[in-house]
Coordinates of C-alpha atoms and ligand atoms in Angstrom, one line a residue:
M749 CA 6.4 -0.3 -74.5
T750 CA 2.7 -0.7 -75.0
G751 CA 0.2 -2.2 -72.6
K752 CA -3.2 -3.8 -72.8
T753 CA -4.7 -0.5 -73.7
G754 CA -2.4 0.4 -76.6
S755 CA -0.4 3.6 -76.4
V756 CA 1.5 4.6 -73.3
S757 CA 0.8 7.8 -71.4
N758 CA 2.1 9.8 -68.5
V759 CA -0.5 9.3 -65.9
A760 CA -0.9 10.7 -62.3
F761 CA -3.0 8.7 -59.8
I762 CA -4.1 10.5 -56.7
G763 CA -5.6 8.4 -53.8
L764 CA -4.1 5.0 -53.0
G765 CA -7.0 3.6 -51.0
V766 CA -8.8 0.2 -51.3
M767 CA -9.8 1.2 -54.9
G768 CA -7.0 3.4 -56.0
T769 CA -4.2 1.1 -55.1
P770 CA -5.1 -1.7 -57.5
M771 CA -6.4 0.7 -60.2
A772 CA -2.9 2.4 -60.2
R773 CA -1.4 -1.1 -60.3
H774 CA -3.3 -1.9 -63.5
L775 CA -2.2 1.3 -65.1
A776 CA 1.4 0.4 -64.4
A777 CA 0.9 -3.1 -65.7
A778 CA -0.6 -1.6 -68.9
G779 CA 2.7 0.1 -69.4
H780 CA 1.8 3.7 -68.5
Q781 CA 4.3 5.9 -66.7
V782 CA 2.5 6.3 -63.4
T783 CA 3.2 9.0 -60.8
V784 CA 1.2 8.3 -57.6
Y785 CA 0.3 10.7 -54.7
N786 CA -1.2 9.7 -51.4
R787 CA -2.0 11.9 -48.4
T788 CA -0.3 9.4 -46.2
P789 CA 3.0 9.2 -48.0
E790 CA 4.0 5.8 -46.7
K791 CA 1.3 4.2 -48.9
A792 CA 2.7 5.8 -52.0
L793 CA 6.2 4.7 -51.1
A794 CA 5.0 1.2 -50.5
W795 CA 3.2 1.2 -53.8
V796 CA 6.4 2.3 -55.6
A797 CA 8.4 -0.4 -53.8
L798 CA 5.9 -3.0 -55.2
Y799 CA 5.2 -1.6 -58.7
G800 CA 8.0 0.7 -59.6
N801 CA 7.3 4.1 -61.3
R802 CA 7.4 7.1 -58.9
A803 CA 5.7 8.9 -56.1
A804 CA 5.2 12.7 -55.8
P805 CA 5.0 14.7 -52.5
T806 CA 1.9 16.8 -53.6
P807 CA -0.9 16.5 -56.1
R808 CA 0.6 19.5 -57.9
E809 CA 3.9 17.7 -58.5
A810 CA 2.1 14.4 -59.4
A811 CA 0.1 16.3 -62.1
D812 CA 3.1 18.1 -63.5
G813 CA 3.8 16.7 -67.0
A814 CA 0.8 14.2 -66.8
E815 CA -1.5 13.8 -69.8
F816 CA -4.1 12.2 -67.5
V817 CA -4.7 12.9 -63.8
L818 CA -7.0 10.3 -62.2
L819 CA -8.4 10.8 -58.7
C820 CA -10.0 8.3 -56.3
V821 CA -10.4 9.8 -52.9
G822 CA -13.3 9.9 -50.4
N823 CA -16.0 12.6 -50.8
D824 CA -16.7 16.1 -52.3
D825 CA -14.4 17.9 -49.9
D826 CA -11.6 15.5 -50.3
V827 CA -11.8 16.0 -54.1
R828 CA -11.6 19.8 -53.6
Q829 CA -8.6 19.4 -51.3
V830 CA -6.5 17.6 -53.9
V831 CA -7.6 19.6 -56.9
Y832 CA -7.6 23.2 -55.7
G833 CA -5.0 25.4 -53.9
P834 CA -1.2 26.0 -54.3
D835 CA -0.4 22.3 -54.0
G836 CA -3.5 21.0 -55.9
V837 CA -3.8 19.3 -59.3
L838 CA -4.8 22.4 -61.2
A839 CA -1.7 24.3 -60.0
G840 CA 0.5 21.7 -61.8
V841 CA -1.4 20.3 -64.7
A842 CA -0.8 21.4 -68.3
A843 CA -3.4 22.6 -70.7
G844 CA -4.7 19.8 -72.9
A845 CA -4.5 17.2 -70.1
V846 CA -7.6 15.3 -68.9
L847 CA -8.7 15.2 -65.2
V848 CA -10.7 12.0 -64.4
D849 CA -12.5 11.8 -61.0
H850 CA -13.3 8.2 -60.0
T851 CA -14.4 9.3 -56.5
T852 CA -18.2 8.8 -55.8
A853 CA -19.1 12.4 -55.3
S854 CA -22.0 14.8 -56.0
A855 CA -23.0 15.9 -59.5
E856 CA -22.6 19.4 -58.2
V857 CA -18.9 19.0 -57.5
A858 CA -18.5 17.4 -60.9
K859 CA -19.9 20.4 -62.7
E860 CA -17.8 22.7 -60.5
L861 CA -14.7 20.8 -61.3
A862 CA -15.5 20.8 -65.1
E863 CA -15.7 24.5 -65.0
A864 CA -12.6 25.0 -63.0
A865 CA -10.6 22.6 -65.2
A866 CA -11.9 24.4 -68.3
E867 CA -10.4 27.6 -67.1
F868 CA -6.9 25.9 -67.3
G869 CA -7.7 24.3 -70.7
V870 CA -8.0 20.9 -69.0
G871 CA -10.7 18.4 -69.8
F872 CA -12.8 16.8 -67.1
V873 CA -14.5 13.4 -66.8
D874 CA -16.6 12.4 -63.7
A875 CA -16.1 8.7 -63.6
P876 CA -17.4 6.9 -60.6
V877 CA -17.0 3.1 -60.5
S878 CA -19.1 0.1 -59.6
G879 CA -17.6 -3.4 -58.9
G880 CA -16.1 -2.9 -55.5
Q881 CA -12.7 -3.9 -54.2
A882 CA -12.8 -7.2 -56.2
G883 CA -13.7 -5.4 -59.4
A884 CA -10.7 -3.0 -58.8
E885 CA -8.3 -5.9 -58.0
N886 CA -9.4 -7.9 -61.0
G887 CA -9.5 -4.9 -63.4
Q888 CA -13.2 -5.5 -64.0
L889 CA -14.8 -2.2 -62.9
T890 CA -17.8 -0.6 -64.5
V891 CA -17.2 3.2 -65.1
M892 CA -20.1 5.6 -65.5
C893 CA -18.8 8.8 -67.1
G894 CA -19.9 12.4 -67.6
S895 CA -18.2 15.0 -69.6
D896 CA -19.0 18.3 -71.4
D897 CA -16.7 17.3 -74.3
E898 CA -16.9 13.8 -75.7
A899 CA -13.4 14.2 -77.2
F900 CA -11.9 14.2 -73.6
Y901 CA -13.9 11.1 -72.7
E902 CA -12.6 9.4 -75.8
L903 CA -9.0 10.3 -74.8
A904 CA -9.4 9.0 -71.3
R905 CA -11.4 5.8 -72.2
P906 CA -8.4 3.7 -73.3
V907 CA -6.5 4.7 -70.1
M908 CA -9.5 3.7 -67.9
E909 CA -9.8 0.4 -69.8
A910 CA -6.6 -0.8 -67.9
Y911 CA -9.0 -1.6 -64.9
A912 CA -12.5 -1.5 -66.5
K913 CA -14.6 -4.1 -68.2
A914 CA -17.0 -1.4 -69.3
T915 CA -17.0 2.4 -69.6
S916 CA -20.0 4.5 -70.8
L917 CA -20.4 8.2 -71.4
M918 CA -23.9 9.1 -69.9
G919 CA -24.0 12.9 -70.8
P920 CA -22.5 16.1 -69.7
A921 CA -20.4 16.6 -66.5
G922 CA -22.2 15.2 -63.5
S923 CA -24.0 12.5 -65.5
G924 CA -21.6 9.8 -64.4
Q925 CA -22.3 10.7 -60.7
L926 CA -26.1 10.7 -61.4
T927 CA -25.8 7.3 -62.9
K928 CA -23.9 6.0 -59.9
M929 CA -26.7 7.5 -57.7
V930 CA -29.2 5.3 -59.6
N931 CA -26.9 2.3 -58.9
Q932 CA -27.0 3.0 -55.2
I933 CA -30.7 3.5 -55.0
C934 CA -31.2 0.1 -56.7
I935 CA -28.8 -1.6 -54.3
A936 CA -30.4 -0.2 -51.2
G937 CA -33.8 -1.5 -51.9
V938 CA -32.5 -4.9 -53.0
V939 CA -30.4 -5.4 -49.9
Q940 CA -33.3 -4.6 -47.6
G941 CA -35.6 -7.0 -49.5
L942 CA -33.0 -9.7 -49.2
A943 CA -32.5 -9.0 -45.5
E944 CA -36.2 -9.2 -44.8
G945 CA -36.5 -12.4 -46.9
I946 CA -33.7 -14.2 -45.1
N947 CA -34.8 -13.1 -41.7
F948 CA -38.3 -14.3 -42.4
A949 CA -37.1 -17.7 -43.5
A950 CA -35.2 -18.1 -40.2
K951 CA -38.2 -17.0 -38.1
A952 CA -40.5 -19.4 -40.2
G953 CA -38.2 -22.3 -39.2
L954 CA -36.8 -22.8 -42.7
D955 CA -33.1 -23.3 -43.4
P956 CA -32.1 -19.9 -44.9
D957 CA -29.2 -21.3 -46.9
A958 CA -31.5 -23.9 -48.4
V959 CA -34.1 -21.3 -49.2
I960 CA -31.4 -19.1 -51.0
D961 CA -30.2 -22.2 -52.9
V962 CA -33.7 -22.7 -54.3
I963 CA -34.9 -19.1 -55.0
R964 CA -31.6 -18.0 -56.6
Y965 CA -32.8 -19.8 -59.7
G966 CA -36.1 -17.8 -59.9
A967 CA -37.2 -14.3 -60.3
A968 CA -35.8 -13.2 -56.9
Q969 CA -32.2 -13.8 -58.1
S970 CA -29.8 -10.8 -57.8
W971 CA -26.1 -10.0 -57.5
Q972 CA -26.7 -9.4 -53.8
M973 CA -28.4 -12.7 -53.3
E974 CA -25.6 -14.5 -55.2
N975 CA -22.7 -12.8 -53.4
R976 CA -24.1 -11.9 -50.0
G977 CA -27.1 -14.1 -49.2
H978 CA -25.3 -16.9 -47.4
T979 CA -23.0 -14.6 -45.5
M980 CA -26.0 -12.5 -44.4
A981 CA -27.7 -15.7 -43.1
K982 CA -24.5 -16.3 -41.1
G983 CA -24.3 -12.7 -39.7
E984 CA -21.0 -12.1 -41.4
F985 CA -20.5 -8.5 -42.6
D986 CA -16.9 -8.3 -43.7
F987 CA -17.3 -8.4 -47.5
G988 CA -16.6 -5.1 -49.1
F989 CA -18.4 -1.8 -49.4
A990 CA -18.6 -0.2 -45.9
V991 CA -21.8 1.1 -44.4
E992 CA -20.2 4.5 -43.8
W993 CA -19.5 4.9 -47.6
M994 CA -23.1 3.8 -48.3
R995 CA -24.4 6.5 -46.0
K996 CA -22.1 9.1 -47.8
D997 CA -23.6 7.9 -51.1
L998 CA -27.2 7.9 -49.9
G999 CA -26.7 11.4 -48.5
I1000 CA -25.6 12.5 -52.0
V1001 CA -28.6 10.7 -53.5
L1002 CA -31.1 12.3 -51.2
A1003 CA -29.7 15.8 -51.7
E1004 CA -29.9 15.4 -55.5
A1005 CA -33.6 14.1 -55.1
D1006 CA -34.4 17.2 -53.1
R1007 CA -33.2 19.2 -56.1
N1008 CA -34.8 17.2 -58.9
G1009 CA -38.1 16.3 -57.1
A1010 CA -37.7 12.5 -57.3
R1011 CA -39.5 10.6 -54.6
L1012 CA -37.3 8.1 -52.8
P1013 CA -39.4 6.9 -49.8
V1014 CA -37.6 3.5 -49.5
T1015 CA -34.1 4.8 -50.0
A1016 CA -34.7 7.5 -47.3
L1017 CA -35.9 4.8 -44.9
I1018 CA -32.9 2.5 -45.6
D1019 CA -30.6 5.4 -45.1
Q1020 CA -32.0 5.6 -41.5
F1021 CA -31.6 1.9 -41.1
Y1022 CA -27.9 2.3 -42.0
A1023 CA -27.7 5.1 -39.4
Q1024 CA -29.0 2.5 -36.9
V1025 CA -26.4 -0.1 -38.0
I1026 CA -23.6 2.6 -37.4
A1027 CA -25.1 3.2 -33.9
R1028 CA -24.6 -0.5 -33.3
G1029 CA -20.9 -0.3 -34.1
G1030 CA -21.2 -1.2 -37.7
R1031 CA -19.6 1.8 -39.4
R1032 CA -17.1 -0.6 -41.2
W1033 CA -19.5 -3.5 -41.7
D1034 CA -20.5 -4.2 -45.2
T1035 CA -23.8 -3.0 -46.6
S1036 CA -25.5 -6.4 -46.2
S1037 CA -25.5 -5.8 -42.4
L1038 CA -29.1 -4.4 -42.7
I1039 CA -30.1 -7.9 -41.6
H1040 CA -28.5 -7.2 -38.2
L1041 CA -31.4 -4.9 -37.3
L1042 CA -33.9 -7.6 -38.0
A1043 CA -32.1 -10.6 -36.6
N1044 CA -31.0 -8.9 -33.3
D1045 CA -34.0 -6.6 -32.5
Ligands
NAP2012 P1 -10.4 4.4 -48.9 O1 -9.8 3.0 -48.9 O2 -10.8 5.0 -47.6 O3 -9.3 5.4 -49.6 C1 -9.5 6.8 -49.7 C2 -8.3 7.4 -50.3 O4 -8.5 8.8 -50.5 C3 -7.0 7.2 -49.5 O5 -5.9 7.1 -50.4 C4 -7.0 8.5 -48.7 O6 -5.7 8.9 -48.3 C5 -7.4 9.5 -49.8 N1 -8.0 10.7 -49.2 C6 -9.2 10.8 -48.5 N2 -9.4 12.1 -48.2 C7 -8.4 12.8 -48.7 C8 -8.0 14.2 -48.6 N3 -8.8 15.1 -48.0 N4 -6.9 14.5 -49.2 C9 -6.1 13.7 -49.8 N5 -6.4 12.4 -49.9 C10 -7.5 11.9 -49.3 O7 -11.6 4.5 -49.9 P2 -12.0 3.6 -51.1 O8 -12.7 2.4 -50.7 O9 -10.7 3.4 -52.0 O10 -13.0 4.5 -51.9 C11 -12.6 5.6 -52.7 C12 -13.8 6.2 -53.4 O11 -14.4 5.2 -54.3 C13 -14.9 6.6 -52.5 O12 -15.6 7.7 -53.0 C14 -15.9 5.4 -52.4 O13 -17.2 5.8 -52.2 C15 -15.7 4.9 -53.9 N6 -16.0 3.5 -54.1 C16 -15.6 2.6 -53.3 C17 -15.9 1.2 -53.4 C18 -15.4 0.2 -52.5 O14 -15.9 -1.0 -52.6 N7 -14.5 0.4 -51.6 C19 -16.7 0.8 -54.6 C20 -17.1 1.8 -55.4 C21 -16.8 3.1 -55.2 P3 -5.0 8.4 -47.0 O15 -4.4 7.0 -47.3 O16 -4.0 9.4 -46.5 O17 -6.2 8.2 -46.0

């Protein structure tokens, strides 16, 4: 059987969260033989009940016999927990396989994993994604990749295409994570600008929805304006990427900027605004909730 991406592979997928669940589903739909692992095993069993294939009780057993091992867990420490140790991926994976990490993590952990994988003769690609839950569900993610060996990226690319509309190799290990950091820096500033604009419109006695419907055709247009402008104006914050994840990402960004000397004055300020959102109970609100600080001061 062949799927959308051509040849069929033995694939392990570790981490069936908001993103991983549909990504693994797309791999199965593309015809790959998928073994899933999830820390909370009920989720893995539920996935198998829906999409067939099989579940493994540990990352090591999931990786056993896999040509590709794909991860999408939470942060650096979570990645280390599933990769290292007696039940980790590296204890089970065979030489010649490729480990792909879709977690948004630091460039440091990517370089560390690349070295650790190389000791086992395993390729490594750091491959954070953009496109959110909707992009994962629709198989339309953008994947930003880093790898020390382009050949491993080229092997993994057709597999990732099961859930991606675009994949790019940006440079050596860590480059995918660095590119994702740029993405998050750009989003932070845009969302705060949008929040200030919408709040200003309301304070000025304008109808914020009418304002958005006009200026979205001009130079202020953005993905955030198109997709979040009207919900921000209504004070609705239940539309995707959570504030706690954004704070994790901005923490990674600010630590990297400390190392490379890049000045990020606005990003650092917005990170503090997100801390205030969390103090108001908005840990699981989406990132457009910055406007809550302006509209309810
Ligand atoms: P999520 O729904 O919270 O899922 C996290 C997954 O990782 C769960 O399967 C969880 O297992 C597993 N996990 C966490 N810590 C673990 C550990 N120490 N050991 C083993 N498994 C562990 O998160 P998500 O929204 O899918 O996000 C996953 C990654 O993608 C994050 O790095 C996030 O920043 C990034 N991302 C998310 C979005 C988005 O819109 N959600 C967009 C782009 C990038 P359990 O089920 O047992 O908790």
